[in-house]
XYZ file of C-alpha atoms in Angstrom:
570
model
C 35.849 -38.939 -138.452
C 39.583 -38.538 -139.079
C 41.274 -37.032 -136.020
C 44.924 -35.992 -135.943
C 44.998 -33.971 -132.720
C 46.698 -35.552 -129.753
C 44.373 -33.669 -127.397
C 41.508 -35.996 -128.297
C 43.523 -39.122 -127.556
C 44.627 -37.616 -124.235
C 41.006 -36.840 -123.387
C 39.874 -40.373 -124.201
C 42.532 -41.698 -121.828
C 41.667 -39.150 -119.098
C 37.984 -40.054 -119.330
C 38.783 -43.737 -119.003
C 37.523 -44.814 -122.410
C 40.905 -46.368 -123.376
C 44.208 -47.146 -121.716
C 47.570 -45.564 -122.654
C 48.739 -48.989 -123.820
C 45.788 -49.297 -126.218
C 46.530 -45.843 -127.618
C 50.199 -46.688 -128.123
C 49.334 -49.912 -129.922
C 46.768 -48.102 -132.081
C 49.341 -45.444 -133.021
C 51.730 -48.107 -134.328
C 49.019 -49.843 -136.321
C 47.677 -46.549 -137.688
C 51.116 -45.363 -138.846
C 51.569 -48.481 -140.958
C 48.042 -48.484 -142.388
C 47.654 -44.755 -143.018
C 44.388 -44.606 -141.053
C 43.633 -42.044 -138.327
C 44.267 -43.330 -134.804
C 40.778 -42.537 -133.536
C 39.171 -43.961 -136.667
C 41.155 -47.149 -136.213
C 40.135 -47.466 -132.561
C 36.469 -46.997 -133.475
C 36.748 -49.597 -136.253
C 38.378 -52.051 -133.819
C 35.609 -51.314 -131.270
C 38.060 -50.140 -128.637
C 35.881 -47.057 -128.348
C 32.428 -46.076 -129.569
C 31.583 -43.041 -131.723
C 29.642 -41.713 -128.738
C 32.819 -41.773 -126.638
C 34.567 -39.541 -129.179
C 31.623 -37.118 -129.190
C 31.661 -36.974 -125.387
C 35.417 -36.345 -125.306
C 35.136 -33.468 -127.787
C 32.318 -31.898 -125.792
C 34.253 -32.240 -122.515
C 37.319 -30.499 -123.951
C 35.347 -27.448 -125.085
C 32.938 -27.412 -122.132
C 29.973 -28.009 -124.443
C 26.854 -30.106 -123.934
C 26.265 -33.356 -125.808
C 22.897 -33.336 -127.577
C 20.855 -36.153 -129.157
C 19.233 -34.609 -132.236
C 17.288 -37.776 -133.079
C 15.316 -37.447 -129.847
C 14.547 -33.729 -130.269
C 11.756 -31.784 -131.948
C 13.207 -28.520 -133.222
C 10.760 -25.683 -133.911
C 10.329 -24.465 -137.472
C 11.296 -20.918 -136.444
C 14.629 -22.173 -135.100
C 15.336 -24.190 -138.273
C 14.570 -21.084 -140.314
C 17.432 -19.356 -138.439
C 19.977 -21.066 -140.712
C 19.251 -21.290 -144.452
C 19.394 -24.737 -145.959
C 22.507 -24.153 -148.082
C 24.479 -22.836 -145.080
C 23.387 -25.690 -142.818
C 24.463 -28.274 -145.386
C 27.714 -26.525 -146.314
C 28.940 -26.180 -142.725
C 27.283 -29.376 -141.388
C 25.440 -27.659 -138.510
C 21.874 -27.812 -137.190
C 20.233 -24.950 -135.237
C 18.917 -26.145 -131.882
C 17.846 -23.058 -129.899
C 17.418 -19.346 -130.580
C 17.217 -16.498 -128.074
C 17.434 -12.833 -129.081
C 20.753 -12.508 -130.991
C 22.099 -15.846 -129.750
C 21.879 -19.063 -131.752
C 22.793 -22.498 -130.373
C 23.916 -24.953 -133.046
C 24.813 -28.641 -133.000
C 28.149 -29.475 -134.608
C 30.225 -32.640 -134.779
C 33.634 -30.946 -134.478
C 33.718 -28.024 -132.002
C 37.417 -27.471 -132.778
C 36.524 -26.210 -136.276
C 37.017 -22.505 -135.546
C 36.783 -21.547 -139.217
C 33.215 -22.860 -139.389
C 32.230 -21.045 -136.189
C 33.718 -17.737 -137.433
C 31.942 -18.132 -140.792
C 28.592 -18.770 -139.117
C 29.022 -15.743 -136.852
C 29.730 -13.567 -139.887
C 26.999 -14.977 -142.130
C 24.213 -15.125 -139.545
C 25.110 -11.945 -137.623
C 24.519 -13.809 -134.371
C 26.389 -15.033 -131.333
C 27.030 -18.757 -131.877
C 26.845 -21.221 -128.970
C 27.857 -24.832 -129.480
C 26.429 -28.218 -128.634
C 28.144 -31.397 -129.793
C 26.687 -34.437 -131.511
C 27.815 -37.178 -133.865
C 28.213 -36.759 -137.626
C 25.487 -39.392 -138.101
C 23.103 -37.306 -135.979
C 23.959 -34.212 -138.037
C 23.228 -36.010 -141.305
C 19.937 -37.397 -140.018
C 18.791 -33.976 -138.775
C 19.770 -32.257 -142.036
C 17.674 -34.771 -143.979
C 14.814 -34.478 -141.502
C 14.562 -30.688 -141.348
C 16.056 -29.523 -144.646
C 15.231 -32.374 -147.027
C 17.496 -34.452 -149.177
C 19.796 -32.143 -151.092
C 18.502 -31.476 -154.592
C 18.056 -27.744 -154.047
C 19.288 -26.382 -157.389
C 17.061 -28.611 -159.505
C 14.091 -28.022 -157.205
C 14.529 -24.241 -157.203
C 14.646 -24.301 -161.014
C 11.494 -26.395 -161.027
C 9.677 -23.866 -158.812
C 10.946 -20.925 -160.907
C 9.461 -22.452 -164.071
C 6.008 -22.601 -162.494
C 6.229 -19.083 -161.050
C 7.302 -17.704 -164.428
C 4.484 -19.558 -166.222
C 1.819 -18.268 -163.835
C 3.217 -14.730 -164.051
C 3.317 -14.702 -167.856
C -0.232 -16.040 -168.134
C -1.478 -13.761 -165.309
C -3.168 -16.776 -163.807
C -4.679 -16.802 -160.324
C -5.621 -20.408 -159.583
C -8.135 -20.078 -156.769
C -11.534 -21.030 -158.149
C -13.542 -22.552 -160.941
C -14.902 -26.017 -161.558
C -12.939 -29.222 -161.733
C -14.248 -29.993 -165.197
C -13.768 -26.620 -166.863
C -10.228 -27.507 -167.984
C -9.233 -23.833 -167.857
C -7.403 -23.318 -164.586
C -4.084 -22.922 -166.426
C -4.161 -22.995 -170.194
C -0.497 -23.764 -170.783
C 0.242 -25.313 -167.425
C 2.969 -27.793 -168.383
C 5.419 -26.519 -165.712
C 2.758 -26.858 -162.996
C 1.846 -30.365 -164.158
C 5.524 -31.344 -164.213
C 6.023 -29.926 -160.725
C 3.081 -31.805 -159.200
C 4.033 -35.021 -160.987
C 7.639 -34.677 -159.842
C 6.513 -34.459 -156.205
C 4.679 -37.766 -156.598
C 7.521 -39.435 -158.515
C 10.110 -38.309 -155.971
C 7.978 -39.602 -153.086
C 7.525 -42.961 -154.802
C 11.251 -43.322 -155.490
C 12.012 -42.506 -151.847
C 9.553 -45.257 -150.768
C 7.236 -42.767 -149.049
C 3.848 -44.000 -147.885
C 2.312 -40.508 -147.624
C 2.807 -37.064 -149.142
C 1.810 -34.153 -146.864
C 1.290 -30.656 -148.294
C 0.552 -28.383 -145.353
C -0.219 -24.632 -145.571
C 1.382 -22.726 -142.683
C 1.197 -19.020 -141.944
C 4.329 -18.067 -143.911
C 5.226 -21.148 -145.931
C 3.831 -24.178 -147.732
C 5.419 -27.219 -146.095
C 6.122 -30.479 -147.963
C 6.788 -33.654 -145.980
C 7.089 -37.343 -146.884
C 6.402 -40.186 -144.483
C 9.097 -42.811 -145.068
C 9.137 -46.017 -143.014
C 6.655 -44.423 -140.620
C 8.769 -41.301 -139.937
C 8.086 -37.807 -141.283
C 10.837 -36.150 -143.358
C 10.610 -32.511 -144.372
C 11.583 -31.831 -147.976
C 12.401 -28.695 -149.947
C 9.059 -26.882 -149.814
C 7.426 -25.057 -152.736
C 7.132 -21.258 -152.416
C 4.033 -20.055 -150.568
C 2.790 -18.287 -153.705
C 2.391 -21.681 -155.473
C 0.113 -23.063 -152.739
C -3.203 -22.337 -154.486
C -1.991 -23.578 -157.885
C -0.618 -26.873 -156.538
C -3.693 -27.612 -154.428
C -6.034 -26.829 -157.307
C -4.072 -29.082 -159.642
C -4.244 -31.992 -157.177
C -7.970 -31.434 -156.599
C -8.577 -31.559 -160.345
C -6.555 -34.765 -160.690
C -8.494 -36.428 -157.878
C -11.922 -35.305 -159.150
C -12.652 -32.898 -156.298
C -14.450 -29.571 -156.663
C -11.899 -26.751 -156.741
C -14.639 -24.205 -155.986
C -15.284 -25.784 -152.567
C -12.901 -24.687 -149.812
C -15.072 -25.071 -146.694
C -15.535 -28.804 -146.244
C -13.221 -31.850 -146.406
C -13.072 -33.773 -149.689
C -11.672 -37.145 -150.697
C -10.527 -38.458 -154.045
C -8.163 -40.799 -155.850
C -5.378 -40.345 -158.392
C -3.970 -43.001 -160.683
C -0.673 -42.163 -162.355
C 2.217 -43.835 -164.141
C 5.650 -43.814 -162.500
C 8.429 -45.442 -164.478
C 5.996 -47.629 -166.400
C 4.215 -48.741 -163.233
C 0.663 -47.648 -162.385
C 0.271 -46.443 -158.818
C -2.834 -45.324 -156.932
C -3.032 -42.448 -154.484
C -5.823 -41.853 -151.987
C -6.164 -38.087 -151.582
C -7.628 -36.221 -148.601
C -8.240 -32.460 -148.615
C -8.890 -30.711 -145.280
C -9.590 -26.963 -144.770
C -7.239 -25.391 -142.199
C -6.562 -21.868 -140.905
C -4.039 -21.065 -143.641
C -5.539 -22.952 -146.575
C -6.347 -26.507 -147.601
C -4.082 -29.320 -146.411
C -3.536 -32.213 -148.825
C -2.453 -35.707 -147.775
C -1.863 -38.358 -150.437
C -1.523 -41.988 -149.373
C 0.519 -43.973 -151.893
C -1.116 -47.381 -152.178
C 1.626 -49.938 -152.763
C 0.091 -53.008 -154.342
C 3.339 -54.909 -153.880
C 2.457 -55.171 -150.190
C -0.544 -57.330 -151.046
C 1.692 -60.162 -152.171
C 3.749 -60.198 -149.004
C 4.029 -63.579 -147.380
C 3.854 -64.031 -143.634
C 7.660 -64.111 -143.468
C 7.915 -60.700 -145.167
C 5.341 -59.304 -142.727
C 7.710 -60.192 -139.893
C 6.522 -63.603 -138.671
C 9.185 -65.972 -137.400
C 8.729 -69.663 -138.270
C 6.873 -70.642 -135.075
C 4.408 -67.745 -135.255
C 3.992 -68.272 -138.991
C 2.963 -71.910 -138.501
C 0.504 -70.933 -135.771
C -1.040 -68.176 -137.860
C -1.298 -70.293 -141.021
C -3.311 -72.860 -139.053
C -5.612 -70.136 -137.703
C -6.379 -68.498 -141.061
C -7.074 -71.944 -142.503
C -9.931 -72.614 -140.049
C -13.426 -72.990 -141.525
C -15.150 -70.579 -139.116
C -14.636 -68.184 -136.225
C -13.329 -64.640 -135.821
C -9.707 -63.519 -136.077
C -9.146 -59.964 -134.840
C -6.060 -57.853 -135.551
C -5.640 -54.951 -133.127
C -3.441 -51.892 -132.947
C -3.486 -48.127 -133.506
C -3.890 -46.420 -136.868
C -0.828 -46.989 -139.041
C 0.259 -50.227 -137.381
C -0.153 -52.322 -140.550
C -3.443 -54.081 -139.707
C -4.907 -53.678 -143.204
C -1.757 -55.001 -144.897
C -1.820 -58.046 -142.616
C -5.478 -58.751 -143.428
C -4.886 -58.380 -147.173
C -1.920 -60.748 -146.950
C -4.127 -63.274 -145.140
C -6.759 -63.030 -147.875
C -4.084 -63.438 -150.543
C -2.813 -66.548 -148.714
C -6.243 -68.251 -148.595
C -7.620 -66.944 -151.900
C -8.463 -70.049 -153.929
C -11.104 -70.814 -156.589
C -13.029 -73.035 -154.151
C -13.508 -70.228 -151.625
C -15.767 -67.219 -151.956
C -14.337 -64.170 -150.189
C -16.198 -60.876 -149.664
C -14.807 -57.755 -147.981
C -16.589 -54.705 -146.554
C -14.207 -51.729 -146.396
C -14.122 -47.983 -145.881
C -12.446 -47.240 -148.188
C -11.445 -50.054 -150.559
C -7.713 -49.363 -150.731
C -6.610 -52.125 -153.099
C -8.401 -54.087 -155.796
C -7.858 -57.816 -155.168
C -8.288 -60.267 -158.033
C -10.854 -62.980 -157.355
C -12.311 -61.243 -154.276
C -15.637 -59.389 -154.034
C -15.086 -56.008 -152.392
C -17.803 -53.672 -151.083
C -17.181 -49.953 -150.557
C -19.063 -48.513 -147.569
C -20.771 -45.176 -148.311
C -22.617 -43.199 -145.641
C -23.871 -40.791 -148.325
C -26.091 -43.459 -149.903
C -26.776 -45.229 -146.605
C -24.536 -48.258 -147.233
C -23.105 -48.785 -143.748
C -21.033 -51.698 -142.456
C -24.081 -53.313 -140.836
C -26.322 -52.975 -143.920
C -23.597 -54.330 -146.201
C -22.937 -57.263 -143.869
C -26.597 -58.265 -143.722
C -26.693 -58.319 -147.516
C -23.436 -60.180 -148.155
C -24.441 -63.034 -145.867
C -27.103 -63.838 -148.482
C -24.259 -64.112 -151.025
C -23.085 -67.322 -149.279
C -19.417 -66.409 -148.728
C -16.878 -68.670 -147.044
C -14.702 -65.813 -145.787
C -15.679 -62.266 -144.781
C -13.288 -59.413 -144.117
C -14.672 -56.382 -142.238
C -12.476 -53.299 -142.358
C -13.208 -52.400 -138.741
C -15.706 -53.355 -136.029
C -17.037 -49.977 -134.924
C -20.360 -50.594 -133.189
C -22.593 -53.232 -131.585
C -24.625 -53.924 -134.734
C -21.541 -54.626 -136.852
C -19.995 -56.749 -134.102
C -23.191 -58.779 -133.620
C -23.550 -59.546 -137.328
C -19.864 -60.518 -137.560
C -20.145 -62.849 -134.572
C -23.358 -64.423 -135.839
C -21.679 -64.977 -139.206
C -18.776 -66.764 -137.523
C -21.175 -68.953 -135.564
C -22.983 -69.989 -138.760
C -19.907 -71.338 -140.533
C -18.056 -68.286 -141.853
C -14.443 -67.289 -141.247
C -14.389 -63.603 -140.312
C -11.372 -61.263 -140.316
C -11.569 -57.792 -138.804
C -9.713 -55.117 -136.847
C -10.138 -53.262 -133.550
C -8.331 -50.312 -132.004
C -6.862 -51.659 -128.746
C -3.397 -51.538 -127.213
C -2.864 -55.287 -126.819
C -4.472 -58.567 -127.829
C -6.424 -59.506 -124.639
C -7.956 -56.013 -124.448
C -9.914 -56.795 -127.629
C -12.197 -59.005 -125.510
C -12.917 -56.139 -123.121
C -13.549 -53.823 -126.056
C -16.137 -56.153 -127.616
C -17.926 -56.589 -124.295
C -17.867 -52.825 -123.678
C -19.679 -52.110 -126.956
C -22.422 -54.541 -125.917
C -21.545 -58.012 -127.210
C -22.553 -60.782 -124.759
C -19.511 -62.481 -123.176
C -20.674 -65.969 -124.170
C -20.849 -64.874 -127.824
C -17.310 -63.471 -127.683
C -16.065 -66.661 -126.005
C -17.691 -69.031 -128.477
C -16.823 -67.168 -131.698
C -13.289 -65.826 -131.177
C -10.427 -68.002 -132.404
C -7.467 -65.622 -132.170
C -6.604 -62.088 -131.098
C -3.446 -60.555 -132.507
C -1.913 -57.173 -131.666
C 0.778 -55.726 -133.894
C 3.068 -52.734 -134.340
C 5.520 -51.736 -137.042
C 9.254 -51.255 -136.507
C 11.865 -50.121 -138.998
C 14.292 -52.698 -140.362
C 18.037 -52.143 -140.372
C 19.414 -51.076 -143.745
C 21.116 -54.060 -145.367
C 23.836 -51.949 -146.960
C 25.050 -50.039 -143.906
C 24.002 -52.309 -141.025
C 26.900 -53.180 -138.727
C 27.385 -54.961 -135.385
C 26.323 -52.822 -132.461
C 26.717 -53.089 -128.696
C 23.545 -51.869 -126.914
C 24.188 -49.675 -123.891
C 23.093 -50.757 -120.377
C 19.954 -48.579 -120.480
C 18.730 -50.273 -123.670
C 19.482 -53.709 -122.210
C 17.458 -52.864 -119.088
C 14.526 -51.602 -121.144
C 14.467 -54.752 -123.252
C 15.246 -57.039 -120.302
C 18.159 -58.704 -122.083
C 21.464 -59.827 -120.607
C 25.049 -59.392 -121.734
C 25.182 -63.137 -122.359
C 22.244 -62.921 -124.759
C 23.911 -60.051 -126.613
C 27.183 -62.005 -126.947
C 25.351 -64.981 -128.485
C 23.307 -62.832 -130.884
C 23.890 -60.504 -133.828
C 22.641 -57.126 -132.603
C 23.108 -54.583 -135.395
C 22.466 -50.942 -136.226
C 22.606 -48.964 -139.465
C 25.312 -46.328 -139.837
C 23.419 -44.365 -142.474
C 24.074 -44.393 -146.221
C 22.569 -42.946 -149.424
C 20.416 -46.047 -149.857
C 18.545 -45.328 -146.590
C 18.813 -41.502 -146.775
C 21.180 -41.501 -143.828
C 18.651 -43.001 -141.405
C 20.250 -46.445 -141.005
C 16.831 -48.035 -141.592
C 15.076 -49.189 -144.738
C 11.639 -50.803 -144.813
C 9.399 -51.925 -141.967
C 8.211 -55.181 -140.446
C 5.703 -56.236 -137.801
C 6.115 -57.331 -134.217
C 3.232 -59.445 -132.978
C 1.359 -60.576 -129.890
C -0.709 -63.678 -130.739
C -3.354 -64.873 -128.262
C -4.925 -68.173 -129.338
C -8.205 -68.712 -127.482
C -8.394 -72.112 -125.743
C -11.128 -73.620 -123.527
C -9.787 -72.123 -120.315
C -9.556 -68.681 -121.918
C -13.155 -69.046 -123.132
C -14.214 -69.785 -119.574
C -12.481 -66.639 -118.332
C -14.113 -64.560 -121.090
C -17.531 -65.941 -120.155
C -16.868 -64.960 -116.532
C -16.019 -61.372 -117.640
C -12.662 -61.319 -115.880
C -10.539 -58.142 -116.255
C -8.187 -57.981 -119.232
C -5.205 -58.190 -116.827
C -6.352 -61.668 -115.705
C -6.899 -62.720 -119.317
C -3.455 -61.403 -120.195
C -1.888 -63.407 -117.360
C -3.583 -66.533 -118.697
C -2.323 -65.775 -122.207
C 1.234 -65.452 -120.849
C 0.861 -68.833 -119.111
C -0.105 -70.315 -122.484
C 3.142 -68.988 -123.941
C 1.954 -65.768 -125.574
C 4.865 -63.440 -126.254
C 4.239 -59.753 -125.679
C 4.960 -57.190 -128.384
C 8.213 -56.232 -126.677
C 9.318 -59.842 -126.290
C 8.716 -60.486 -129.987
C 10.612 -57.284 -130.747
C 13.529 -58.446 -128.593
C 13.755 -61.638 -130.658
C 14.104 -59.501 -133.777
C 16.699 -57.255 -132.139
C 18.805 -60.283 -131.180
C 18.412 -61.600 -134.735
C 19.872 -58.348 -136.096
C 16.710 -57.321 -137.968
C 15.732 -54.168 -136.066
C 17.264 -51.930 -133.398
C 16.641 -51.668 -129.640
C 15.419 -48.083 -129.912
C 12.848 -49.061 -132.552
C 11.372 -51.767 -130.307
C 11.342 -49.472 -127.267
C 9.625 -46.734 -129.304
C 6.941 -49.092 -130.639
C 6.207 -50.814 -127.305
C 6.206 -47.992 -124.749
C 4.147 -49.125 -121.781
C 4.267 -52.785 -122.758
C 4.312 -54.944 -119.636
C 6.834 -57.671 -120.271
């Protein structure tokens, strides 16, 4: 952000961001070091990057926009081709008739504005944002910048299909004749998987829209749109993936599920594939199953020392139920697998009942639920109790029969792990009672209720000290004194984190250990609000409070905790 214009320094003074004395001192220091004055002031924390953005916008009478908090329509993004958006560092924000509003970091760059007007044949209106916001939006909406290689990759497949006069829309998965010499198509599909794995994606989404075939990766819980294959390759790519995952390519009317095992860089990875018919074709979602997550310790999951000690004691108990709650995608399954890995010893027999079995665990008996053959959670549970296990893991408690068998198992000397979909830990009690479990059974069997969410971790390579603004401090209920004594940080964005400032995820937790008084309240069927108040008296930290600890420790950012704990009553 090198700035040489005096107008910007004058604006920063006029707006009260710095004093004339600070500017004069910065000028002297900058002249001797060869660094821009504004850059030097930002580095010395005399001003914030947001102050510079606001000053630029004020000078040109433009609005400041936060691209990270916006959802820009696909039609608007299509208003500027990818190569133009990246070349001129602009992001389209709004389109009306022949007028296009774009976000830009430097509104004084008249050459860029004139070029856009000429290239797009539109009237250009400006909004101002930071360079970091521009980079994040370009990655989000246009993908990560390997256009030439990707276009060549798509051309190879199109040429192959044209030369062979192939129309890949039907046939059987085992006929082996969808494309006789289909090496380019195979390479293309494999490259999508390899690229996603290298970018640490958890899911690959191939979505047919009316005029295009959209490709998106979910990285650290956030969706990122990539360079999409041409619409004409939609049928070929979907058919290839259906063949790889042992689905019927002649069936287009009903959902199908399958699995793919492939080698990436000498490492075998598994993908769980879901195919869903939509208005414009079949949508494919591939979940990349990362077996490395199974060996995560409690520290890597996000437990601080005090919570780790508490949880290790709980999962070492001989009997009772431990429930992990949270919405889909909050990391419940990874937490349960890590617990099983922690207690997996030769003197313990562990059996799991899952739908589906995502990971194969050495030394553990795993049962795959199948409604097609009538093997439900309840039927499987009744059978495995005759196998004399010490520990049982149930993928999810969904109904009264499953809950009753799980509770009876815990009361007869088994340690039971399972999950529920509730917003917080105490609400799990209400949920069990609502589906029909007697309160005295819940009270006598439950040992611990734990809610969790996932937040993104700050990138280690570009993380830097950060001063939260007053709004963030109010939301997190933290004081200036706490901030001064802590190491609040935020990522600037770098190639290692794809410009997001975040790399990897961790959990924030709400652990409610059931004591005698809590059991009495459960037996009396008190509302979850009363149970929650009791849990707070016992010292239970809410999700937001645990998140605040991790913000002050410099592990995650305030906005991540606020996003993950909206509505949390602290």
